[in-house]
Short mmCIF file of C-alpha atoms in Angstrom, two decimals:
data_model
loop_
_atom_site.label_atom_id
_atom_site.label_comp_id
_atom_site.label_asym_id
_atom_site.label_seq_id
_atom_site.Cartn_x
_atom_site.Cartn_y
_atom_site.Cartn_z
CA MET A 1 90.50 79.12 83.32
CA THR A 2 93.05 81.80 82.33
CA SER A 3 90.22 84.25 81.57
CA ILE A 4 88.50 83.53 84.87
CA GLY A 5 91.71 84.03 86.78
CA LYS A 6 92.42 87.27 84.99
CA LEU A 7 88.86 88.44 85.63
CA THR A 8 89.16 87.75 89.34
CA ALA A 9 92.44 89.64 89.55
CA SER A 10 90.93 92.56 87.64
CA VAL A 11 87.89 92.74 89.93
CA LEU A 12 90.09 92.78 93.00
CA SER A 13 92.42 95.44 91.65
CA GLY A 14 89.75 97.54 89.92
CA SER A 15 91.92 97.79 86.80
CA GLN A 16 90.59 98.92 83.45
CA GLU A 17 91.58 95.55 82.02
CA LEU A 18 88.29 94.27 83.42
CA VAL A 19 86.31 95.69 80.48
CA ALA A 20 88.41 93.79 77.94
CA THR A 21 88.38 90.65 80.07
CA LEU A 22 84.57 90.62 80.14
CA GLY A 23 84.59 90.14 76.38
CA LEU A 24 86.49 86.89 76.79
CA LEU A 25 83.77 85.29 78.87
CA ASN A 26 81.50 82.98 76.90
CA PHE A 27 78.44 83.83 78.98
CA ASP A 28 75.32 85.83 78.20
CA PHE A 29 73.74 86.82 81.52
CA SER A 30 70.67 88.14 79.69
CA LEU A 31 69.49 84.60 78.89
CA VAL A 32 69.15 83.59 82.54
CA LYS A 33 65.58 82.74 83.49
CA LEU A 34 64.35 83.13 87.07
CA GLU A 35 61.30 81.75 88.81
CA ALA A 36 58.45 84.23 88.50
CA PRO A 37 56.81 85.45 91.74
CA SER A 38 53.72 83.41 92.54
CA GLN A 39 51.44 86.43 92.07
CA PHE A 40 52.38 86.60 88.36
CA ARG A 41 51.78 82.93 87.55
CA GLY A 42 48.18 83.51 86.57
CA LEU A 43 49.40 85.84 83.84
CA GLY A 44 51.98 83.32 82.67
CA ALA A 45 49.37 80.58 82.44
CA ALA A 46 47.06 82.85 80.40
CA LEU A 47 49.64 83.74 77.73
CA THR A 48 49.55 82.00 74.37
CA PRO A 49 52.42 79.51 73.85
CA THR A 50 54.16 81.81 71.37
CA ARG A 51 54.05 84.84 73.64
CA ARG A 52 55.23 82.79 76.60
CA GLU A 53 58.17 81.44 74.62
CA ILE A 54 59.18 84.97 73.56
CA ALA A 55 58.86 86.17 77.15
CA GLU A 56 60.92 83.34 78.62
CA ALA A 57 63.62 82.81 76.00
CA GLY A 58 63.14 85.30 73.20
CA SER A 59 64.14 88.86 72.46
CA THR A 60 61.76 90.40 75.01
CA HIS A 61 63.31 88.31 77.78
CA VAL A 62 66.79 89.43 76.74
CA THR A 63 65.67 93.07 76.84
CA ALA A 64 64.08 92.63 80.27
CA ARG A 65 67.24 91.09 81.71
CA LYS A 66 69.48 93.78 80.25
CA LEU A 67 67.30 96.68 81.38
CA GLY A 68 66.87 95.14 84.83
CA ALA A 69 70.63 94.77 85.26
CA LEU A 70 71.32 98.25 83.93
CA PHE A 71 69.00 100.05 86.36
CA GLU A 72 69.06 97.61 89.28
CA ASP A 73 71.13 99.75 91.67
CA ILE A 74 68.86 102.79 91.45
CA ILE A 75 65.56 100.92 91.83
CA PRO A 76 64.04 101.00 95.33
CA HIS A 77 62.96 97.82 97.10
CA THR A 78 59.17 97.52 96.61
CA PRO A 79 57.89 94.08 97.71
CA TYR A 80 54.32 95.28 98.38
CA LEU A 81 54.08 96.86 94.95
CA ILE A 82 55.43 93.80 93.14
CA ASP A 83 53.01 91.50 94.97
CA ALA A 84 50.01 93.76 94.32
CA TYR A 85 50.91 94.36 90.69
CA GLY A 86 51.39 90.64 90.05
CA THR A 87 48.00 89.92 91.57
CA ARG A 88 46.34 92.60 89.47
CA VAL A 89 47.86 91.56 86.13
CA SER A 90 46.93 87.93 86.81
CA GLU A 91 43.38 89.06 87.60
CA ILE A 92 43.18 90.99 84.34
CA ALA A 93 44.70 88.13 82.34
CA SER A 94 42.06 85.74 83.72
CA SER A 95 39.24 87.98 82.45
CA ALA A 96 37.51 86.55 79.40
CA THR A 97 36.69 90.10 78.28
CA ALA A 98 40.21 91.50 78.52
CA ASN A 99 41.93 88.30 77.46
CA PRO A 100 39.69 86.23 75.17
CA ARG A 101 40.91 82.78 74.20
CA ALA A 102 41.87 82.01 70.63
CA THR A 103 39.36 80.20 68.45
CA LEU A 104 39.60 78.45 65.09
CA SER A 105 38.31 81.58 63.41
CA ASP A 106 41.47 83.44 64.53
CA GLY A 107 43.50 81.33 62.11
CA ILE A 108 47.15 82.33 61.81
CA PHE A 109 46.64 85.10 64.38
CA ALA A 110 45.64 82.67 67.15
CA ASP A 111 49.04 82.94 68.87
CA TYR A 112 48.58 86.69 69.19
CA THR A 113 45.00 86.74 70.43
CA GLY A 114 44.13 88.34 73.75
CA ALA A 115 46.11 90.52 76.14
CA ASP A 116 49.77 91.02 75.34
CA GLY A 117 51.48 90.37 78.67
CA THR A 118 54.77 89.43 77.02
CA SER A 119 56.88 92.17 78.58
CA ILE A 120 55.31 91.58 82.00
CA TRP A 121 56.08 87.85 81.98
CA ALA A 122 59.55 88.56 80.59
CA ALA A 123 60.12 90.92 83.51
CA ALA A 124 58.63 88.52 86.05
CA THR A 125 61.07 85.81 84.94
CA SER A 126 63.99 88.25 84.98
CA GLY A 127 63.87 89.58 88.53
CA SER A 128 62.22 92.32 90.58
CA SER A 129 64.30 95.08 88.97
CA ALA A 130 62.98 94.11 85.53
CA ILE A 131 59.41 94.31 86.86
CA SER A 132 60.10 97.87 88.00
CA VAL A 133 61.52 98.67 84.54
CA HIS A 134 58.29 97.36 83.00
CA LEU A 135 56.38 99.77 85.24
CA LEU A 136 58.51 102.61 83.86
CA GLY A 137 57.66 101.39 80.38
CA CYS A 138 53.97 101.77 81.21
CA MET A 139 54.54 105.33 82.44
CA LEU A 140 56.32 106.34 79.25
CA ALA A 141 53.79 104.57 77.02
CA ARG A 142 50.92 106.34 78.78
CA MET A 143 52.40 109.81 78.42
CA PHE A 144 54.26 109.79 75.09
CA SER A 145 53.81 108.65 71.52
CA VAL A 146 55.66 105.60 70.22
CA GLY A 147 58.52 107.56 68.64
CA GLU A 148 58.88 109.85 71.65
CA ALA A 149 58.92 106.99 74.16
CA ILE A 150 61.52 105.03 72.19
CA SER A 151 63.71 108.13 71.98
CA ILE A 152 63.44 108.56 75.75
CA TRP A 153 64.45 104.92 76.25
CA VAL A 154 67.48 105.38 74.01
CA GLU A 155 68.51 108.49 75.90
CA ILE A 156 68.17 107.09 79.41
CA VAL A 157 69.89 103.80 78.51
CA GLU A 158 72.82 105.72 77.05
CA ALA A 159 72.99 108.05 80.07
CA ARG A 160 72.83 105.17 82.55
CA LYS A 161 75.64 103.29 80.78
CA LYS A 162 77.82 106.41 80.89
CA GLU A 163 76.98 106.85 84.57
CA MET A 164 78.02 103.29 85.39
CA ALA A 165 81.22 103.59 83.36
CA LEU A 166 82.30 106.50 85.56
CA LEU A 167 82.50 104.45 88.73
CA SER A 168 85.18 105.79 91.01
CA THR A 169 88.30 103.65 91.18
CA ASP A 170 88.16 104.13 94.96
CA GLU A 171 84.88 102.20 95.12
CA PRO A 172 84.61 98.39 95.06
CA ILE A 173 83.86 97.26 91.48
CA LYS A 174 80.99 94.84 91.10
CA LEU A 175 81.05 92.34 88.26
CA ALA A 176 77.33 92.92 87.64
CA HIS A 177 77.96 96.65 87.23
CA MET A 178 80.61 96.15 84.62
CA LEU A 179 78.57 93.58 82.74
CA ALA A 180 75.54 95.88 82.72
CA ALA A 181 77.59 98.86 81.55
CA GLN A 182 78.70 96.87 78.49
CA VAL A 183 75.26 95.64 77.37
CA VAL A 184 74.00 96.58 73.94
CA ILE A 185 70.28 97.30 73.68
CA GLU A 186 69.21 98.11 70.14
CA ARG A 187 66.53 100.65 69.27
CA ASN A 188 64.33 97.92 67.78
CA GLN A 189 64.49 96.00 71.08
CA LEU A 190 63.35 99.09 72.96
CA ALA A 191 60.58 99.54 70.40
CA GLU A 192 59.40 95.97 71.01
CA TRP A 193 59.47 96.61 74.77
CA ASP A 194 57.42 99.78 74.37
CA ASN A 195 54.92 98.15 72.02
CA SER A 196 54.16 95.34 74.46
CA ALA A 197 53.55 97.83 77.26
CA ARG A 198 51.14 99.82 75.07
CA ALA A 199 49.23 96.71 74.05
CA TRP A 200 48.88 95.71 77.69
CA LEU A 201 47.60 99.15 78.72
CA ARG A 202 44.79 99.00 76.17
CA ARG A 203 43.54 95.65 77.49
CA ALA A 204 44.00 96.53 81.14
CA ASP A 205 42.14 99.84 80.72
CA GLU A 206 39.19 97.91 79.32
CA ALA A 207 39.26 95.38 82.14
CA LYS A 208 39.33 98.10 84.83
CA ASN A 209 37.13 100.54 82.94
CA LYS A 210 35.05 101.73 85.91
CA GLU A 211 38.01 102.45 88.17
CA GLN A 212 40.08 103.91 85.33
CA THR A 213 37.31 106.26 84.22
CA ARG A 214 36.75 107.50 87.77
CA LEU A 215 40.47 108.15 88.21
CA MET A 216 40.88 109.95 84.89
CA LEU A 217 37.91 112.23 85.57
CA ILE A 218 39.73 113.44 88.67
CA LEU A 219 43.13 113.74 87.00
CA ASN A 220 41.63 115.75 84.14
CA ASN A 221 40.70 118.47 86.62
CA LEU A 222 44.27 118.92 87.78
CA SER A 223 47.14 120.86 86.29
CA ILE A 224 50.33 119.43 87.71
CA ALA A 225 53.74 118.71 86.22
CA VAL A 226 55.40 115.32 86.69
CA ASN A 227 58.46 117.23 87.91
CA ALA A 228 60.46 120.35 87.11
CA LYS A 229 63.77 118.74 86.14
CA ILE A 230 65.27 119.85 82.84
CA ASN A 231 67.60 116.93 82.11
CA THR A 232 65.71 114.03 80.50
CA TYR A 233 67.57 111.27 82.36
CA ALA A 234 67.26 113.01 85.73
CA SER A 235 63.58 113.77 85.13
CA VAL A 236 62.66 110.21 84.14
CA ILE A 237 64.61 108.54 86.95
CA SER A 238 63.19 110.95 89.52
CA ALA A 239 59.59 110.45 88.35
CA TRP A 240 59.99 106.68 88.24
CA THR A 241 61.64 106.18 91.62
CA THR A 242 59.31 108.69 93.31
CA ALA A 243 56.28 106.80 92.00
CA LEU A 244 57.74 103.44 93.07
CA ASN A 245 58.47 104.68 96.59
CA MET A 246 55.12 106.41 97.09
CA MET A 247 53.11 103.47 95.77
CA GLU A 248 55.03 101.15 98.06
CA GLU A 249 54.10 103.37 101.01
CA LEU A 250 50.42 103.39 100.00
CA LEU A 251 50.36 99.61 99.65
CA SER A 252 51.94 99.22 103.07
CA GLY A 253 49.05 101.22 104.53
CA LYS A 254 50.70 104.64 104.87
CA PRO A 255 48.69 107.61 103.54
CA GLN A 256 50.44 109.91 101.10
CA GLY A 257 50.07 113.48 99.85
CA ILE A 258 50.78 114.61 96.31
CA GLN A 259 53.80 116.87 95.80
CA ASP A 260 54.14 116.44 92.03
CA GLY A 261 52.59 114.40 89.22
CA SER A 262 54.89 111.34 89.38
CA LEU A 263 52.57 109.08 91.36
CA LEU A 264 49.48 110.32 89.51
CA LEU A 265 51.04 109.29 86.20
CA ALA A 266 51.84 105.88 87.70
CA LEU A 267 48.27 105.48 88.98
CA SER A 268 46.98 106.07 85.46
CA CYS A 269 48.86 103.06 84.09
CA TRP A 270 49.60 100.58 86.91
CA HIS A 271 45.90 99.79 87.51
CA LEU A 272 46.10 99.95 91.29
CA TYR A 273 43.52 102.30 92.77
CA PRO A 274 43.87 103.85 96.25
CA ASP A 275 41.02 105.91 97.64
CA LEU A 276 41.54 109.60 96.86
CA ILE A 277 40.92 112.42 99.33
CA VAL A 278 40.08 115.45 97.22
CA LEU A 279 40.34 119.02 98.55
CA GLY A 280 41.11 117.71 102.01
CA HIS A 281 37.70 116.26 102.90
CA LYS A 282 35.88 114.61 99.98
CA THR A 283 36.87 110.98 99.45
CA ALA A 284 36.59 109.28 96.09
CA PHE A 285 36.32 105.61 97.04
CA GLN A 286 37.86 103.14 94.61
CA ASN A 287 37.40 100.15 96.94
CA ASP A 288 40.41 98.35 95.54
CA GLN A 289 40.95 95.24 97.64
CA LEU A 290 44.66 95.26 96.82
CA VAL A 291 45.16 98.65 98.51
CA PRO A 292 44.81 98.87 102.33
CA THR A 293 42.04 101.20 103.48
CA GLU A 294 44.65 103.23 105.37
CA GLY A 295 46.59 103.83 102.17
CA LYS A 296 44.74 106.94 101.03
CA LEU A 297 46.11 109.57 98.66
CA THR A 298 45.40 113.26 99.32
CA LEU A 299 45.33 115.74 96.45
CA GLY A 300 43.76 119.09 95.62
CA LEU A 301 41.93 120.11 92.48
CA GLU A 302 43.33 123.64 92.46
CA ARG A 303 46.04 124.44 89.96
CA SER A 304 49.47 124.81 91.50
CA ALA A 305 51.20 128.21 91.32
CA ASN A 306 53.89 126.97 88.94
CA SER A 307 51.57 125.00 86.68
CA ASP A 308 50.91 125.81 83.05
CA LYS A 309 47.53 127.56 82.92
CA ASP A 310 46.95 126.23 79.41
CA GLN A 311 47.76 122.61 80.32
CA SER A 312 45.21 120.22 81.81
CA GLY A 313 45.82 117.00 83.67
CA VAL A 314 49.19 115.55 84.60
CA TYR A 315 51.80 116.81 82.14
CA TRP A 316 55.49 116.32 81.48
CA VAL A 317 57.94 118.71 79.86
CA MET A 318 61.29 117.49 78.54
CA SER A 319 63.84 117.96 75.79
CA LEU A 320 64.73 114.90 73.72
CA ALA A 321 68.15 114.68 72.14
CA HIS A 322 67.41 111.42 70.31
CA MET A 323 64.21 112.35 68.46
CA ARG A 324 66.24 113.38 65.39
CA TYR A 325 69.47 112.13 63.93
CA TYR A 326 70.44 115.73 63.17
CA GLY A 327 69.50 119.06 64.59
CA PRO A 328 68.84 120.42 68.07
CA PRO A 329 66.94 118.56 70.82
CA VAL A 330 63.15 118.47 70.47
CA HIS A 331 61.15 120.25 73.17
CA LEU A 332 58.09 118.27 74.29
CA GLN A 333 55.15 118.92 76.55
CA ARG A 334 52.70 116.05 76.84
CA SER A 335 49.71 115.35 79.08
CA ILE A 336 47.67 112.30 80.04
CA ALA A 337 44.48 114.40 80.18
CA THR A 338 41.77 112.94 77.99
CA THR A 339 39.96 116.22 77.47
CA SER A 340 41.34 116.48 73.96
CA SER A 341 39.47 113.35 72.99
CA ARG A 342 36.30 114.20 74.92
CA LEU A 343 33.58 116.76 74.32
CA SER A 344 33.65 119.83 76.54
CA ALA A 345 30.45 120.87 78.34
CA ASP A 346 29.82 123.57 75.71
CA GLN A 347 30.42 121.12 72.88
CA LEU A 348 28.09 118.62 74.51
CA MET A 349 25.36 121.27 74.71
CA GLN A 350 25.85 122.10 71.04
CA VAL A 351 25.56 118.45 70.06
CA ALA A 352 22.43 118.02 72.20
CA LEU A 353 20.84 121.19 70.76
CA GLY A 354 21.69 120.11 67.24
CA SER A 355 20.12 116.71 67.83
CA ILE A 356 16.93 118.27 69.23
CA LEU A 357 16.61 120.75 66.37
CA HIS A 358 17.29 118.04 63.81
CA HIS A 359 14.41 115.89 65.07
CA ARG A 360 12.08 118.86 65.64
CA PHE A 361 12.52 120.54 62.28
CA SER A 362 13.66 117.77 59.96
CA TRP A 363 11.59 117.54 56.78
CA PRO A 364 10.14 114.24 55.66
CA ARG A 365 12.04 112.69 52.79
CA GLU A 366 10.34 112.66 49.39
CA LYS A 367 9.46 109.24 48.14
CA SER A 368 11.28 108.32 44.98
#
């Protein structure tokens, strides 16, 4: 009771004793489990028992709760997006192709068969802010390698904690703020969070192959930066919140126009597909029933004046301070364009010509 009384007095006065008092509380807010939105329950039911246990009470759930609390105050309210995303992930999880059931032949790997929706269910049972953090995880996993994405997570978590610790003493102090500012999120926890998002993207891309392929063919013909911010934390938060806000507008039936690559990156990994108006008049219909017909996205295929002429697709430039333990920050420029893994038109012609010549002029093999 003494600790509680002291805590209450500290909150009211805004004294620095609050930080020390928080350590006296025998309460881990990260272990709280919430009721998942109804749209996500199909995903929860499709998870293997082991994955569901990890998502509801294991390390992934703890990470979801901590990240949700840490970023909660800067995440916009997006009820349409959360409903649509929950419906889509449940749809994908119910697909026998994307999420095959375990069989006896899977043996000791049976608990890890099928789509890895662990981080999604962990987020769904941790609150709407955690769901939005999962969506950021998908954006980073789509654009960056494992090591790069984890380093970005470390950097933005550290920056956000510093930001929250600098609350003005003239402002009312919220207990949740102070709790969140004191959380410890280890690098291995962020790696686990990133890994689950990557595993989900692979399965979801397969399940929505037609829509995903159509979208990526369009994005590959663009050259547009996610944003022009230099600071890693500012760049990531801006891209994330811009994508959340614009997707919410689309899903509420309000058409949008592209100003930067934030939303396009989100479209590549959230598996929600608005119709696209290209060059002002040609419409690429995706016919996604989760997106209102009025919610169309307008974009051009011309390269913007400030784009990198050597960079295709949606790209992101940033400087990572946590890629190395020693040395200067690492400068990165990454793109979601798939042209590097596809044949160009010239290469395709060379392959076709080689195939024709091989069959036309191949010599019969000598019999041994």
